[in-house]
Coordinates of C-alpha atoms and ligand atoms in Angstrom, one line a residue:
M298 CA -11.5 11.7 30.0
A299 CA -8.9 10.5 31.7
T300 CA -8.1 11.0 35.3
S301 CA -4.6 12.2 35.6
S302 CA -4.8 8.8 38.3
T303 CA -6.2 7.0 34.9
S304 CA -3.0 8.6 32.6
R305 CA -1.0 7.2 34.8
I306 CA -1.7 4.0 34.6
L307 CA -2.4 3.4 31.2
T308 CA 1.7 5.0 30.8
I309 CA 3.5 3.2 33.1
R310 CA 1.4 0.0 32.1
P311 CA 4.0 -2.3 29.7
P312 CA 3.7 -3.5 26.7
D313 CA 1.7 -5.5 25.5
P314 CA 4.3 -8.4 24.3
R315 CA 1.7 -9.9 21.8
S316 CA 2.6 -5.7 19.8
R317 CA 5.9 -7.2 19.4
D318 CA 6.5 -10.2 16.3
R319 CA 9.4 -12.2 16.5
L320 CA 11.8 -10.1 15.7
G321 CA 11.0 -7.3 17.4
R322 CA 8.6 -4.7 14.8
P323 CA 5.9 -3.0 16.7
M324 CA 2.2 -3.5 14.3
H325 CA 2.3 0.1 13.5
D326 CA 0.2 0.3 10.5
L327 CA -3.3 -1.8 9.1
R328 CA -3.5 -2.0 5.3
I329 CA -7.1 -2.4 5.2
S330 CA -8.1 -3.7 1.0
V331 CA -11.3 -2.8 1.0
M332 CA -12.2 -4.1 -2.8
D333 CA -10.3 -6.6 -4.9
R334 CA -11.9 -5.7 -8.5
C335 CA -10.2 -2.5 -10.2
N336 CA -11.3 -0.8 -12.9
F337 CA -7.6 -0.7 -14.8
R338 CA -5.7 -3.3 -15.2
C339 CA -2.3 -2.4 -14.2
P340 CA 0.6 -5.6 -15.9
Y341 CA 2.8 -5.6 -13.0
C342 CA -0.3 -6.1 -10.8
M343 CA -3.5 -7.3 -12.5
P344 CA -2.3 -9.0 -16.4
K345 CA -5.8 -8.5 -18.0
E346 CA -4.9 -12.3 -19.3
T347 CA -5.8 -14.1 -15.8
F348 CA -8.1 -10.9 -14.7
H349 CA -10.3 -11.0 -17.5
D350 CA -14.0 -10.7 -17.4
R351 CA -14.8 -13.9 -17.1
Y352 CA -12.6 -14.2 -13.8
R353 CA -14.5 -14.7 -10.5
F354 CA -14.0 -12.0 -8.0
L355 CA -15.4 -12.0 -4.1
R356 CA -19.0 -11.3 -4.0
T357 CA -20.5 -8.3 -1.8
S358 CA -21.8 -10.9 0.9
E359 CA -17.5 -12.9 0.7
R360 CA -16.3 -8.5 1.1
L361 CA -16.2 -7.6 5.4
G362 CA -19.1 -4.8 6.1
F363 CA -17.9 -2.0 7.2
N364 CA -18.6 -3.3 10.6
E365 CA -16.3 -5.6 10.8
I366 CA -13.6 -3.2 8.8
V367 CA -13.9 -1.6 11.9
R368 CA -14.6 -4.3 14.2
I369 CA -10.8 -5.3 13.1
A370 CA -9.1 -2.4 13.2
R371 CA -10.5 -1.2 16.0
A372 CA -8.4 -4.6 17.9
A373 CA -5.4 -3.7 15.7
V374 CA -5.7 0.0 17.3
T375 CA -6.0 -1.8 20.9
L376 CA -2.2 -3.6 20.1
G377 CA -0.6 -0.8 18.6
A378 CA -1.2 0.4 15.4
R379 CA -2.1 3.8 14.3
K380 CA -1.8 4.3 10.9
L381 CA -4.8 3.1 8.6
R382 CA -4.9 3.3 4.9
L383 CA -7.9 1.6 2.4
T384 CA -6.4 0.1 0.1
G385 CA -7.2 -2.2 -3.2
G386 CA -8.0 -2.8 -5.9
E387 CA -9.2 -0.2 -6.8
P388 CA -10.7 1.3 -3.2
L389 CA -12.6 3.9 -4.5
L390 CA -14.8 1.0 -6.2
R391 CA -16.5 0.6 -3.0
P392 CA -19.8 1.7 -2.5
R393 CA -20.2 4.8 0.3
L394 CA -16.4 4.4 1.2
P395 CA -16.4 8.0 3.1
D396 CA -18.8 6.3 5.3
L397 CA -16.3 3.8 6.4
V398 CA -13.3 6.2 6.3
G399 CA -16.2 8.9 8.6
E400 CA -16.1 5.1 11.2
L401 CA -12.1 4.8 11.3
S402 CA -11.8 8.3 12.2
M403 CA -13.4 7.7 15.5
I404 CA -11.1 5.0 17.3
D405 CA -9.8 6.6 19.7
G406 CA -5.8 5.6 18.9
V407 CA -6.3 6.0 15.2
E408 CA -3.4 9.3 14.1
D409 CA -4.0 8.8 10.7
I410 CA -5.7 7.3 7.1
A411 CA -5.0 7.7 3.9
L412 CA -5.6 5.8 1.0
T413 CA -4.1 4.5 -2.2
T414 CA -6.3 4.7 -5.0
N415 CA -5.5 5.0 -8.9
G416 CA -6.6 8.9 -8.7
V417 CA -9.4 7.7 -12.1
L418 CA -12.3 8.4 -9.1
L419 CA -11.2 10.7 -7.1
S420 CA -12.5 13.9 -8.1
Q421 CA -15.6 13.3 -7.2
H422 CA -14.5 11.6 -3.8
A423 CA -12.3 13.8 -2.6
S424 CA -14.1 16.9 0.0
E425 CA -16.3 13.6 1.1
L426 CA -13.1 11.5 2.3
K427 CA -11.2 14.6 3.6
A428 CA -14.7 15.6 5.8
N429 CA -15.7 12.5 7.3
G430 CA -12.1 13.0 8.8
L431 CA -9.5 11.4 4.9
N432 CA -6.0 12.9 6.0
R433 CA -3.6 11.7 3.9
V434 CA -3.8 10.8 -0.1
T435 CA -2.0 8.9 -2.1
V436 CA -1.9 8.4 -6.5
S437 CA -0.5 6.3 -8.3
L438 CA 0.8 7.4 -11.5
D439 CA 3.8 5.3 -14.2
S440 CA 4.0 7.7 -16.6
L441 CA 1.7 11.3 -18.2
D442 CA 2.3 10.3 -21.5
P443 CA -0.8 8.4 -22.8
E444 CA 0.3 5.6 -24.6
V445 CA 3.1 4.6 -22.1
F446 CA 0.2 5.4 -19.4
A447 CA -2.8 3.5 -21.3
R448 CA 0.5 0.1 -21.4
M449 CA 1.5 1.2 -17.5
S450 CA -2.9 0.5 -16.7
G451 CA -3.2 -2.1 -19.1
G452 CA -5.2 -0.4 -22.5
F453 CA -6.6 2.0 -20.1
G454 CA -6.8 5.7 -20.2
G455 CA -8.2 8.1 -17.6
L456 CA -5.0 9.5 -17.5
D457 CA -6.5 13.0 -17.6
D458 CA -9.2 12.3 -14.8
V459 CA -5.8 11.5 -12.6
L460 CA -4.3 15.3 -12.8
D461 CA -7.9 16.4 -12.3
G462 CA -8.2 13.9 -9.0
I463 CA -5.0 15.4 -7.8
E464 CA -5.8 18.8 -8.5
V465 CA -9.2 18.3 -6.5
A466 CA -7.7 16.1 -3.1
L467 CA -4.7 19.0 -3.5
A468 CA -7.9 21.6 -3.4
A469 CA -10.0 19.3 -1.1
G470 CA -6.8 20.1 1.9
L471 CA -5.8 16.2 1.1
G472 CA -2.0 17.0 0.3
P473 CA 0.3 16.4 0.0
V474 CA -0.4 14.4 -2.3
K475 CA 2.3 11.3 -2.9
L476 CA 2.2 9.6 -6.0
N477 CA 3.4 6.0 -6.4
T478 CA 5.1 5.4 -9.8
V479 CA 6.1 2.1 -10.5
V480 CA 9.3 2.2 -12.8
R481 CA 9.9 -0.9 -15.4
R482 CA 12.5 -0.8 -17.4
G483 CA 12.6 -0.2 -21.2
I484 CA 8.5 1.1 -21.0
N485 CA 8.0 4.1 -18.9
D486 CA 11.0 4.7 -17.6
H487 CA 12.1 6.9 -20.3
T488 CA 9.1 9.1 -18.9
V489 CA 9.7 9.6 -15.5
L490 CA 11.6 12.8 -16.1
P491 CA 9.1 14.5 -18.3
L492 CA 6.8 13.1 -14.9
L493 CA 9.3 14.5 -12.3
E494 CA 9.5 17.4 -13.7
R495 CA 5.9 18.2 -13.9
F496 CA 5.7 18.2 -10.1
R497 CA 8.5 20.3 -9.4
G498 CA 8.5 23.4 -7.8
S499 CA 4.0 21.9 -6.3
T500 CA 3.3 20.3 -3.0
V501 CA 3.4 17.3 -5.3
I502 CA 5.7 14.2 -3.9
P503 CA 6.9 11.8 -6.9
R504 CA 7.6 8.1 -5.2
L505 CA 9.5 6.6 -7.4
I506 CA 9.0 1.9 -7.0
E507 CA 11.4 -0.3 -7.6
Y508 CA 8.6 -2.8 -9.7
M509 CA 8.4 -5.8 -7.0
D510 CA 7.3 -10.0 -7.5
V511 CA 4.5 -9.9 -5.8
G512 CA 2.0 -12.4 -6.4
N513 CA 2.6 -15.1 -9.3
R514 CA 1.0 -13.3 -11.8
N515 CA 3.2 -10.9 -13.3
A516 CA 5.7 -12.4 -15.3
W517 CA 8.4 -11.1 -13.1
R518 CA 12.1 -10.6 -14.6
P519 CA 14.6 -9.5 -12.1
E520 CA 16.0 -6.4 -15.3
Q521 CA 13.1 -5.7 -16.1
V522 CA 13.7 -3.5 -12.7
V523 CA 15.9 -0.1 -12.3
P524 CA 18.0 0.6 -9.3
S525 CA 16.9 2.9 -6.8
A526 CA 20.5 3.8 -7.2
E527 CA 20.2 4.5 -10.8
L528 CA 17.0 6.3 -10.9
L529 CA 18.5 8.7 -8.8
Q530 CA 21.8 9.3 -10.2
R531 CA 19.7 10.0 -13.7
V532 CA 17.7 12.5 -11.9
A533 CA 20.9 13.9 -9.6
A534 CA 22.6 14.2 -12.8
R535 CA 19.6 16.9 -14.8
W536 CA 18.7 18.2 -11.3
P537 CA 20.8 18.5 -7.9
L538 CA 20.0 16.4 -4.9
T539 CA 20.4 16.1 -1.4
P540 CA 19.0 13.3 1.0
L541 CA 16.4 14.5 4.2
P542 CA 15.7 12.1 6.8
G543 CA 13.0 10.3 7.1
N544 CA 9.6 11.9 9.0
Y545 CA 9.1 8.8 11.3
H546 CA 10.9 5.4 11.8
G547 CA 9.7 2.2 9.1
E548 CA 9.3 5.0 6.2
V549 CA 9.5 3.1 3.0
A550 CA 11.2 5.6 0.7
D551 CA 14.4 7.4 0.5
R552 CA 13.5 11.6 1.6
Y553 CA 15.4 14.1 -1.0
R554 CA 14.6 17.4 -1.9
Y555 CA 15.6 19.7 -4.9
D556 CA 18.5 21.8 -4.3
D557 CA 17.0 24.9 -6.6
G558 CA 13.8 24.5 -3.9
A559 CA 11.7 22.1 -6.4
G560 CA 10.3 20.2 -4.0
E561 CA 10.5 16.4 -2.3
I562 CA 11.0 13.5 -3.9
G563 CA 11.2 9.3 -2.7
F564 CA 12.8 6.1 -3.5
I565 CA 10.6 3.3 -2.9
S566 CA 14.3 0.5 -2.9
S567 CA 12.4 -3.1 -1.9
V568 CA 14.4 -4.9 -4.3
S569 CA 18.0 -3.2 -4.2
A570 CA 18.0 -2.1 -0.3
P571 CA 15.4 -4.3 1.7
F572 CA 13.7 -2.7 4.8
C573 CA 12.1 -6.0 6.3
G574 CA 14.0 -5.0 9.5
D575 CA 12.1 -1.5 10.1
C576 CA 8.6 -3.1 8.4
T577 CA 5.4 -1.8 11.0
R578 CA 2.6 -3.2 8.4
A579 CA -0.5 -5.3 9.1
R580 CA -2.3 -5.9 5.8
L581 CA -6.2 -7.6 5.8
S582 CA -7.4 -8.1 2.3
S583 CA -11.5 -7.4 1.4
E584 CA -12.3 -11.3 2.7
G585 CA -11.3 -10.7 5.8
M586 CA -7.3 -12.5 6.1
F587 CA -4.9 -11.3 7.7
Y588 CA -1.4 -11.4 6.2
T589 CA 1.9 -10.0 7.9
C590 CA 3.6 -9.7 4.7
L591 CA 3.1 -8.4 1.2
F592 CA 5.1 -11.7 0.0
A593 CA 2.1 -13.1 2.1
T594 CA 1.2 -17.6 1.6
E595 CA -0.7 -17.4 4.1
G596 CA -3.2 -15.3 6.9
T597 CA -5.3 -15.5 9.2
D598 CA -8.7 -15.6 8.2
L599 CA -10.5 -13.3 10.4
R600 CA -13.7 -13.4 8.5
V601 CA -14.4 -16.8 10.5
A602 CA -13.9 -15.3 13.5
L603 CA -16.1 -12.4 13.4
R604 CA -19.3 -14.3 11.3
S605 CA -18.9 -17.2 14.0
G606 CA -19.5 -14.5 16.9
A607 CA -15.4 -14.0 18.1
T608 CA -15.9 -11.2 20.3
D609 CA -13.6 -7.5 20.8
A610 CA -11.6 -9.7 23.4
E611 CA -11.0 -12.0 21.3
L612 CA -10.3 -10.8 17.8
V613 CA -7.3 -8.8 19.8
E614 CA -5.8 -12.0 21.0
L615 CA -5.8 -13.4 17.4
L616 CA -4.0 -10.6 15.7
G617 CA -1.7 -10.4 18.8
G618 CA -1.3 -14.2 18.8
T619 CA 0.2 -14.0 14.5
W620 CA 2.0 -11.1 14.9
S621 CA 4.1 -12.2 17.5
R622 CA 4.6 -15.4 15.3
R623 CA 5.5 -13.3 12.7
E624 CA 9.6 -13.8 11.6
D625 CA 8.7 -12.5 7.5
R626 CA 11.4 -10.8 5.6
Y627 CA 11.0 -11.9 2.6
S628 CA 12.4 -9.0 0.0
E629 CA 15.5 -9.7 2.3
R630 CA 15.1 -13.1 1.7
R631 CA 14.2 -12.3 -2.2
E632 CA 17.1 -14.6 -4.1
A633 CA 16.9 -17.5 -1.6
L634 CA 13.8 -18.6 -1.7
R635 CA 13.3 -17.9 -5.8
R636 CA 15.9 -20.0 -6.5
R637 CA 13.5 -23.3 -4.3
E638 CA 12.2 -25.5 -6.6
Q639 CA 8.5 -25.3 -5.4
P640 CA 7.7 -21.9 -6.4
L641 CA 6.0 -19.6 -3.3
H642 CA 2.4 -18.8 -3.8
K643 CA 2.2 -15.5 -2.9
I644 CA -0.8 -14.0 -2.3
E645 CA -1.9 -11.5 -4.9
M646 CA -1.3 -8.1 -4.8
H647 CA -5.0 -6.6 -5.4
Y648 CA -5.7 -8.4 -3.5
I649 CA -3.6 -8.5 -0.4
G650 CA -3.7 -3.7 -1.4
G651 CA -0.7 -2.7 -1.9
Ligands
LIG238 C1 -2.4 -2.5 -5.5 S1 -2.7 -1.3 -5.8 C2 -3.9 -0.6 -5.3 C3 -4.8 0.8 -4.6 C4 -5.1 1.5 -6.3 N1 -5.3 0.6 -7.0 C5 -3.6 1.8 -6.4 O1 -3.0 1.3 -7.9 O2 -3.1 3.2 -6.6 C6 -0.9 0.2 -4.8 C7 0.2 0.3 -5.3 O3 0.8 -1.1 -5.2 C8 1.5 -0.6 -6.6 N2 1.9 -2.0 -7.3 C9 1.4 -2.6 -7.9 N3 1.7 -3.7 -8.3 C10 3.1 -3.4 -7.7 C11 4.7 -4.1 -7.9 N4 4.4 -5.9 -8.8 N5 5.6 -3.8 -8.1 C12 5.9 -2.6 -7.4 N6 4.9 -1.9 -7.3 C13 3.0 -2.5 -7.5 C14 1.4 -0.2 -7.1 O4 1.2 0.7 -8.7 C15 0.3 1.3 -6.2 O5 0.7 2.3 -6.0
LIG239 S1 -1.1 -1.1 -9.2 FE1 -3.5 -0.4 -8.4 S2 -5.0 -0.2 -10.0 FE2 -3.5 -1.2 -10.8 S3 -4.0 -3.3 -11.0 FE3 -3.4 -3.0 -9.3 S4 -5.1 -2.5 -8.0 FE4 -5.2 -1.4 -10.2

């Protein structure tokens, strides 16, 4: 335990200059993609025309091992990260994921460990994840209409498993469960109100996400985005809403509560109202590339450093150097960047993690 004089030294130590990027944004979150594979083929993320049976995913030896992920997480925490989120691809396809959660939860300074999942395998793992230190879970669910659900997930069923996963996660103490609902015009936007209705009066918090131009494979078109302002109007016309203050600086969702007390919903508007200025998220791919933006075109190879014997101090140096040079603000510059003659080769979402 720290003596009082040590804690005084720690509290007056000036912040590590490497923990702020060029726009003054601290590193607060690390999103860790533990698996590039997925058991869905959502067309907006992993269209099956590209991610077919012969697509070459990473080999096991190419993915970071748990000890390597833990070392990187520890370096990020040294630089100020406090929240870890496990994602993918589908993170629950990673064998023994609860063991990783257990190891991450032992890192001094980690305040929150969360998981984003499509929920199909959640009921099998929720209790063990909770017991090993997972705090929260976000489940992606785009529609309750089985046909629309299958269309959004690339022809896969599993809606009942997802709903079951949400119930089991709540019972295991992983609530409040948040939902991620990507909204695409003409595909699932007509099913948004029934989805919200189902979770009104529960502790589940649906968040409606604007469809984004992540990666290069989803053939994104701006007309498929339903701006949050339009969705807000549609929802509020049915159930009046009042805005809520953010829970913390840099929160991505704009929060609202139903005036009749039936709970909370959120809107994530990275296309119509970019929030780059507050972005404190770093990302680690399953093969060990470190990225400073969801729309990044290049990253820093940490696996090579790890596997050639980098010390913990060298890892901190590498991460800190990369973060301190960060000046990404893709969403704020989207229109200009999309007009470029040479399109950007953005990293795909399943690889970088959502
Ligand atoms: C890439 S997934 C990885 C975790 C897990 N497979 C899942 O679906 O929750 C993380 C989140 O990114 C969201 N996502 C993927 N592609 C997107 C896009 N083009 N626009 C907006 N959100 C997207 C998904 O809906 C999901 O909530
Ligand atoms: S959004 Fe999640 S579930 Fe859908 S294809 Fe991407 S990684 Fe898989």
